[in-house]
CSV table of C-alpha atoms in Angstrom, one decimal:
chain,number,residue,atom,x,y,z
A,474,HIS,CA,-13.6,31.2,-40.8
A,475,ARG,CA,-16.8,33.1,-40.9
A,476,VAL,CA,-18.5,35.4,-42.7
A,477,LYS,CA,-20.7,38.2,-40.7
A,478,HIS,CA,-23.0,40.4,-42.7
A,479,ALA,CA,-23.9,44.0,-41.4
A,480,GLN,CA,-27.2,44.1,-40.5
A,481,ASN,CA,-28.9,46.1,-43.0
A,482,ALA,CA,-26.9,45.2,-45.9
A,483,THR,CA,-29.1,43.8,-48.5
A,484,THR,CA,-28.6,40.5,-50.3
A,485,GLU,CA,-27.6,42.6,-53.9
A,486,GLN,CA,-24.8,44.6,-52.0
A,487,LEU,CA,-23.5,41.0,-50.3
A,488,VAL,CA,-23.2,39.9,-54.1
A,489,GLY,CA,-20.2,42.5,-54.5
A,490,MET,CA,-18.2,42.5,-51.7
A,491,ALA,CA,-16.7,39.6,-52.0
A,492,THR,CA,-14.1,41.2,-54.6
A,493,ASP,CA,-11.4,39.2,-56.8
A,494,ALA,CA,-8.6,40.5,-54.8
A,495,GLU,CA,-10.1,39.4,-51.4
A,496,THR,CA,-10.4,36.3,-52.7
A,497,GLU,CA,-6.9,36.5,-53.7
A,498,LEU,CA,-6.2,37.4,-50.2
A,499,LEU,CA,-8.4,34.7,-48.4
A,500,GLY,CA,-6.9,31.7,-51.0
A,501,VAL,CA,-3.6,33.0,-49.7
A,502,LEU,CA,-4.2,32.8,-46.2
A,503,ASP,CA,-6.1,29.0,-46.5
A,504,ALA,CA,-2.7,27.9,-48.1
A,505,MET,CA,-0.5,29.2,-45.4
A,506,GLY,CA,-3.2,28.2,-42.7
A,507,ILE,CA,-4.3,31.2,-41.1
A,508,PRO,CA,-7.5,31.4,-39.7
A,509,TYR,CA,-9.6,34.2,-39.9
A,510,GLU,CA,-12.8,35.8,-39.6
A,511,ILE,CA,-14.4,38.4,-42.5
A,512,PHE,CA,-17.2,40.6,-40.7
A,513,ARG,CA,-19.0,42.4,-44.4
A,514,HIS,CA,-20.4,46.0,-43.8
A,515,GLU,CA,-21.3,49.7,-45.5
A,516,PRO,CA,-18.7,51.2,-46.9
A,517,VAL,CA,-15.9,53.0,-44.7
A,518,LYS,CA,-13.5,55.8,-45.5
A,519,SER,CA,-12.2,56.7,-42.1
A,520,VAL,CA,-11.5,55.3,-38.0
A,521,GLN,CA,-15.0,56.7,-36.7
A,522,GLU,CA,-16.7,55.0,-39.5
A,523,ALA,CA,-14.8,51.8,-39.3
A,524,LEU,CA,-15.8,51.7,-35.4
A,525,ASP,CA,-19.3,53.0,-35.7
A,526,ALA,CA,-19.9,50.1,-38.3
A,527,GLU,CA,-18.7,47.3,-36.1
A,528,LYS,CA,-22.3,47.3,-34.1
A,529,THR,CA,-24.0,45.9,-37.3
A,530,CYS,CA,-21.9,43.5,-38.2
A,531,GLY,CA,-21.0,41.8,-34.8
A,532,LEU,CA,-17.6,43.1,-35.1
A,533,ASP,CA,-17.9,45.2,-32.0
A,534,HIS,CA,-17.3,42.0,-29.6
A,535,ILE,CA,-14.3,40.9,-31.2
A,536,VAL,CA,-10.6,41.6,-28.9
A,537,GLY,CA,-8.1,43.0,-30.8
A,538,ALA,CA,-6.3,46.0,-32.3
A,539,ARG,CA,-8.4,48.2,-34.2
A,540,THR,CA,-6.1,49.7,-36.8
A,541,LYS,CA,-5.6,52.7,-39.0
A,542,ASN,CA,-3.6,52.3,-42.3
A,543,LEU,CA,-1.3,54.6,-44.3
A,544,PHE,CA,0.6,55.3,-47.2
A,545,PHE,CA,3.8,57.1,-47.2
A,546,THR,CA,6.2,58.2,-49.3
A,547,ASP,CA,9.3,60.1,-48.9
A,548,LYS,CA,10.8,63.7,-50.5
A,549,LYS,CA,11.6,62.8,-53.9
A,550,LYS,CA,9.2,59.8,-53.8
A,551,LEU,CA,11.8,57.4,-54.1
A,552,LYS,CA,10.4,55.0,-51.8
A,553,ARG,CA,6.8,53.6,-50.2
A,554,TRP,CA,6.1,52.7,-46.8
A,555,LEU,CA,2.9,51.1,-45.6
A,556,PHE,CA,2.4,51.7,-42.2
A,557,THR,CA,-0.3,49.4,-40.6
A,558,ALA,CA,-0.8,51.3,-36.3
A,559,SER,CA,-3.6,50.7,-33.4
A,560,VAL,CA,-6.2,53.2,-33.5
A,561,ASP,CA,-4.9,54.0,-29.8
A,562,SER,CA,-1.4,55.0,-31.1
A,563,LYS,CA,-0.8,59.0,-31.4
A,564,PHE,CA,2.3,59.8,-33.6
A,565,GLU,CA,3.7,62.4,-35.4
A,566,LEU,CA,5.1,62.4,-38.8
A,567,LYS,CA,7.9,63.6,-38.5
A,568,LYS,CA,9.7,61.6,-35.4
A,569,LEU,CA,8.4,58.4,-37.5
A,570,GLY,CA,10.1,59.3,-40.5
A,571,GLN,CA,13.4,60.3,-38.3
A,572,VAL,CA,13.1,56.4,-36.6
A,573,ILE,CA,12.3,54.7,-40.4
A,574,ARG,CA,14.8,56.8,-41.6
A,575,ALA,CA,12.5,58.5,-44.2
A,576,GLN,CA,13.1,62.4,-45.3
A,577,ASP,CA,10.3,64.5,-45.2
A,578,LEU,CA,7.5,61.5,-44.8
A,579,LYS,CA,4.5,62.2,-46.1
A,580,PHE,CA,1.6,61.2,-47.7
A,581,ALA,CA,1.3,59.1,-51.1
A,582,SER,CA,-0.6,59.8,-53.9
A,583,ASP,CA,0.1,56.6,-56.1
A,584,LEU,CA,-1.5,54.5,-54.1
A,585,THR,CA,-3.9,52.9,-56.8
A,586,GLU,CA,-0.9,52.5,-59.1
A,587,VAL,CA,1.1,50.8,-57.0
A,588,LEU,CA,-0.4,48.7,-54.6
A,589,ARG,CA,-4.0,48.7,-56.9
A,590,LEU,CA,-5.7,49.7,-53.3
A,591,GLU,CA,-8.9,52.4,-53.5
A,592,PRO,CA,-8.5,55.4,-51.1
A,593,GLY,CA,-10.2,54.1,-47.8
A,594,SER,CA,-8.9,50.3,-48.3
A,595,VAL,CA,-5.7,50.9,-47.2
A,596,THR,CA,-4.2,47.1,-45.9
A,597,PRO,CA,-1.3,45.5,-45.2
A,598,PHE,CA,-2.6,42.9,-47.0
A,599,GLY,CA,-1.6,45.3,-49.8
A,600,ILE,CA,1.9,44.3,-49.9
A,601,LEU,CA,0.1,40.9,-51.9
A,602,ASN,CA,0.3,43.1,-54.9
A,603,ASP,CA,3.6,44.5,-54.2
A,604,GLY,CA,5.0,42.2,-56.7
A,605,GLU,CA,8.6,44.6,-57.4
A,606,MET,CA,9.4,44.6,-54.0
A,607,ARG,CA,8.6,48.8,-54.1
A,608,VAL,CA,6.9,49.1,-50.5
A,609,ILE,CA,8.7,48.6,-47.1
A,610,SER,CA,6.1,47.7,-44.2
A,611,VAL,CA,5.6,49.6,-41.2
A,612,VAL,CA,3.9,47.7,-37.9
A,613,ASP,CA,3.1,49.5,-34.7
A,614,GLU,CA,4.5,47.3,-31.7
A,615,ALA,CA,0.8,47.7,-30.1
A,616,VAL,CA,-0.7,45.7,-32.9
A,617,LEU,CA,1.7,42.7,-32.7
A,618,ILE,CA,1.1,42.4,-28.7
A,619,ALA,CA,-2.5,42.3,-29.7
A,620,GLU,CA,-4.2,39.0,-29.8
A,621,ARG,CA,-5.7,39.8,-33.1
A,622,ALA,CA,-5.1,42.5,-35.9
A,623,LEU,CA,-8.9,44.4,-37.6
A,624,VAL,CA,-8.2,45.7,-40.9
A,625,HIS,CA,-9.4,45.8,-44.2
A,626,PRO,CA,-9.1,42.7,-46.4
A,627,MET,CA,-8.7,44.5,-49.8
A,628,HIS,CA,-11.3,47.2,-49.7
A,629,ASN,CA,-13.6,49.1,-47.2
A,630,LEU,CA,-16.9,47.1,-47.4
A,631,ALA,CA,-15.3,44.7,-45.0
A,632,THR,CA,-12.9,44.1,-42.0
A,633,ILE,CA,-11.0,41.0,-41.9
A,634,SER,CA,-10.1,39.7,-38.1
A,635,VAL,CA,-6.4,37.5,-37.9
A,636,PRO,CA,-3.9,36.6,-35.0
A,637,ALA,CA,-1.6,39.2,-35.0
A,638,ALA,CA,1.4,36.2,-35.1
A,639,GLY,CA,-0.8,35.5,-38.4
A,640,LEU,CA,-0.5,39.0,-39.8
A,641,LEU,CA,3.5,38.8,-39.6
A,642,GLU,CA,3.8,35.7,-40.8
A,643,PHE,CA,1.7,36.7,-44.2
A,644,LEU,CA,4.5,39.5,-44.3
A,645,ALA,CA,7.3,37.7,-43.5
A,646,ALA,CA,5.9,34.6,-46.4
A,647,ARG,CA,6.0,37.9,-49.1
A,648,GLY,CA,9.4,39.3,-48.2
A,649,HIS,CA,8.0,42.3,-45.4
A,650,GLU,CA,9.0,41.3,-42.5
A,651,PRO,CA,8.3,45.0,-41.0
A,652,ILE,CA,9.7,47.5,-39.7
A,653,VAL,CA,8.4,47.2,-35.7
A,654,VAL,CA,8.2,50.5,-34.2
A,655,ARG,CA,6.4,51.9,-30.6
A,656,PHE,CA,4.9,55.3,-29.6
A,657,PRO,CA,5.5,55.2,-25.9
A,658,GLY,CA,2.8,57.9,-25.6
A,659,ASP,CA,4.9,60.9,-25.2
A,660,GLY,CA,4.8,62.1,-28.1
A,661,ALA,CA,7.8,60.0,-29.0
A,662,CYS,CA,8.6,57.2,-31.8
A,663,GLU,CA,10.9,54.6,-30.8
A,664,LEU,CA,12.5,51.5,-33.1
A,665,VAL,CA,11.8,47.8,-31.9
A,666,SER,CA,13.3,45.9,-35.0
A,667,ASP,CA,14.6,46.8,-38.5
A,668,PRO,CA,14.7,42.8,-40.6
A,669,LYS,CA,16.9,45.3,-42.9
A,670,ALA,CA,19.8,46.4,-40.2
A,671,ALA,CA,19.9,42.7,-39.0
A,672,ALA,CA,20.2,41.5,-42.0
A,673,ASP,CA,22.6,44.3,-42.6
A,674,GLY,CA,24.9,42.8,-39.8
A,675,ALA,CA,23.7,45.8,-37.6
A,676,GLY,CA,22.3,43.6,-35.3
A,677,ALA,CA,18.7,44.5,-33.4
A,678,PRO,CA,18.0,47.6,-32.5
A,679,ALA,CA,18.1,49.3,-29.3
A,680,PRO,CA,14.5,51.4,-28.5
A,681,VAL,CA,15.8,54.9,-30.0
A,682,LYS,CA,13.9,58.2,-29.9
A,683,ALA,CA,12.8,59.7,-32.7
A,684,GLY,CA,14.8,63.3,-33.2
A,685,LYS,CA,17.9,61.5,-31.5
A,686,GLU,CA,21.0,59.8,-33.1
A,687,ALA,CA,20.3,55.7,-33.7
A,688,ALA,CA,22.7,53.9,-31.1
A,689,TRP,CA,22.3,50.1,-32.4
A,690,ALA,CA,22.3,47.5,-30.0
A,691,PRO,CA,20.9,44.1,-28.7
A,692,ALA,CA,17.3,45.3,-27.9
A,693,GLY,CA,17.5,43.5,-25.0
A,694,PRO,CA,14.2,41.6,-23.2
A,695,SER,CA,12.3,45.3,-22.7
A,696,LEU,CA,9.3,44.0,-24.9
A,697,THR,CA,8.6,40.6,-23.1
A,698,THR,CA,9.5,42.1,-19.8
A,699,ARG,CA,6.5,44.3,-20.0
A,700,LEU,CA,3.9,42.0,-21.0
A,701,GLU,CA,5.0,39.3,-17.9
A,702,GLY,CA,4.4,42.6,-15.8
A,703,LEU,CA,0.9,42.8,-17.1
A,704,LEU,CA,0.4,39.6,-17.1
A,705,LEU,CA,1.6,40.1,-13.3
A,706,ASP,CA,-0.8,43.0,-13.2
A,707,ASP,CA,-4.3,41.3,-14.1
A,708,LEU,CA,-3.6,37.9,-12.0
A,709,MET,CA,-3.1,40.6,-8.8
A,710,GLU,CA,-6.2,41.9,-10.0
A,711,ALA,CA,-7.7,39.2,-10.9
A,712,PHE,CA,-6.6,37.2,-7.6
A,713,LYS,CA,-7.8,40.9,-5.1
A,714,GLY,CA,-11.4,41.3,-7.1
A,715,GLY,CA,-12.5,37.6,-6.8
A,716,GLY,CA,-12.3,36.7,-10.4
A,717,LEU,CA,-10.6,33.2,-10.0
A,718,ALA,CA,-12.1,32.7,-6.8
A,719,GLN,CA,-15.6,32.2,-8.9
A,720,ALA,CA,-15.2,29.3,-9.5
A,721,GLY,CA,-15.1,27.4,-6.5
A,722,GLY,CA,-14.1,24.2,-6.0
A,723,ASP,CA,-15.1,23.5,-9.5
A,724,GLU,CA,-11.6,22.6,-11.5
A,725,ALA,CA,-12.8,23.3,-14.7
A,726,ALA,CA,-14.6,26.2,-14.2
A,727,LEU,CA,-11.2,27.8,-12.5
A,728,LYS,CA,-9.1,26.5,-15.9
A,729,ALA,CA,-12.1,28.4,-17.9
A,730,ASN,CA,-11.4,31.4,-16.0
A,731,LEU,CA,-7.7,30.9,-16.4
A,732,SER,CA,-7.8,30.6,-20.0
A,733,ARG,CA,-9.9,33.6,-20.5
A,734,LEU,CA,-7.8,35.7,-18.6
A,735,ILE,CA,-4.1,34.9,-19.8
A,736,ALA,CA,-4.7,33.8,-23.5
A,737,PRO,CA,-4.4,37.5,-24.7
A,738,HIS,CA,-1.4,37.6,-22.9
A,739,LEU,CA,0.2,34.6,-24.2
A,740,ALA,CA,-0.7,35.2,-27.6
A,741,GLY,CA,1.5,38.5,-26.8
A,742,LEU,CA,4.6,36.9,-25.9
A,743,ARG,CA,4.4,34.4,-28.9
A,744,ASN,CA,4.4,37.8,-31.2
A,745,ALA,CA,7.0,39.2,-29.2
A,746,ALA,CA,9.1,36.2,-29.8
A,747,TYR,CA,8.3,36.3,-33.6
A,748,VAL,CA,9.0,40.0,-33.6
A,749,SER,CA,12.6,39.4,-32.2
A,750,GLY,CA,13.2,36.8,-34.9
A,751,PHE,CA,11.7,32.9,-34.2
A,752,THR,CA,10.1,32.7,-36.9
A,753,ALA,CA,9.3,28.5,-36.2
A,754,PRO,CA,6.0,27.1,-38.1
A,755,LEU,CA,2.6,28.3,-36.3
A,756,ALA,CA,1.6,24.9,-35.7
A,757,SER,CA,5.3,23.8,-34.7
A,758,VAL,CA,4.7,26.6,-31.2
A,759,PRO,CA,3.9,23.3,-28.5
A,760,LYS,CA,0.7,24.0,-26.6
A,761,ASN,CA,0.5,24.4,-23.0
A,762,PRO,CA,-0.1,21.2,-21.3
A,763,ILE,CA,-2.2,22.5,-18.5
A,764,LEU,CA,-4.3,25.5,-20.4
A,765,ASP,CA,-4.4,23.7,-24.0
A,766,PHE,CA,-4.0,26.6,-25.7
């Protein structure tokens, strides 16, 4: 594991950055064998501040899903939802609420009471403090098909980078297998998977547009099909642009170029398999005999 510090942070500032909550979280990740990197920076309280802070600690060079994390409740304040989405995803509370079956979804005011997190520090890892199982995890599909997820490690003085599949494994191990939603970009919200519905015998949900009556049926290969299409598009561009030809006759260089091109897509496919119900330990997934993944 690696820890990187903001260039302008003083020693005194860095001493207090590794909070007890972060230490507990990292202990759990270590025990589960989930790799991570920590990037320490000045306190950030918004997505824009977090993006600005990336350049101070080297995080701007990391490929992964930047996230926004929000804590919601419903009209009667009976339930809580911890929502993690890509910063690039656009959504409407009303449509999200319809898809996850939350009446009049709104921001909750008891974040500290329920998850012992401070405002500006919301993170999917906050369920570590949900001993009473009061919170439902909801994750944007765009985060899960990325190679890595970038979130806070229980406070806003750092960002932790973890494999997206590792985040899913963590949530499932804590009894918070998430509802997965999709934002296709036209203002709609679709349901990708709902573990509670599956446990109740309803089966895997088909994509459902917000505002329409749910139609429960096997979801089909829509996610993996899109990922395969993206991989083929990238390969075609590489061949057309000569990106693969640059290796010449050097087999090792060609292998390295292919690895850089395909690795993010394979990570997305693995995560898609996990979302669809594949729950074998990550270490049991066989490596690619050619590319050594």
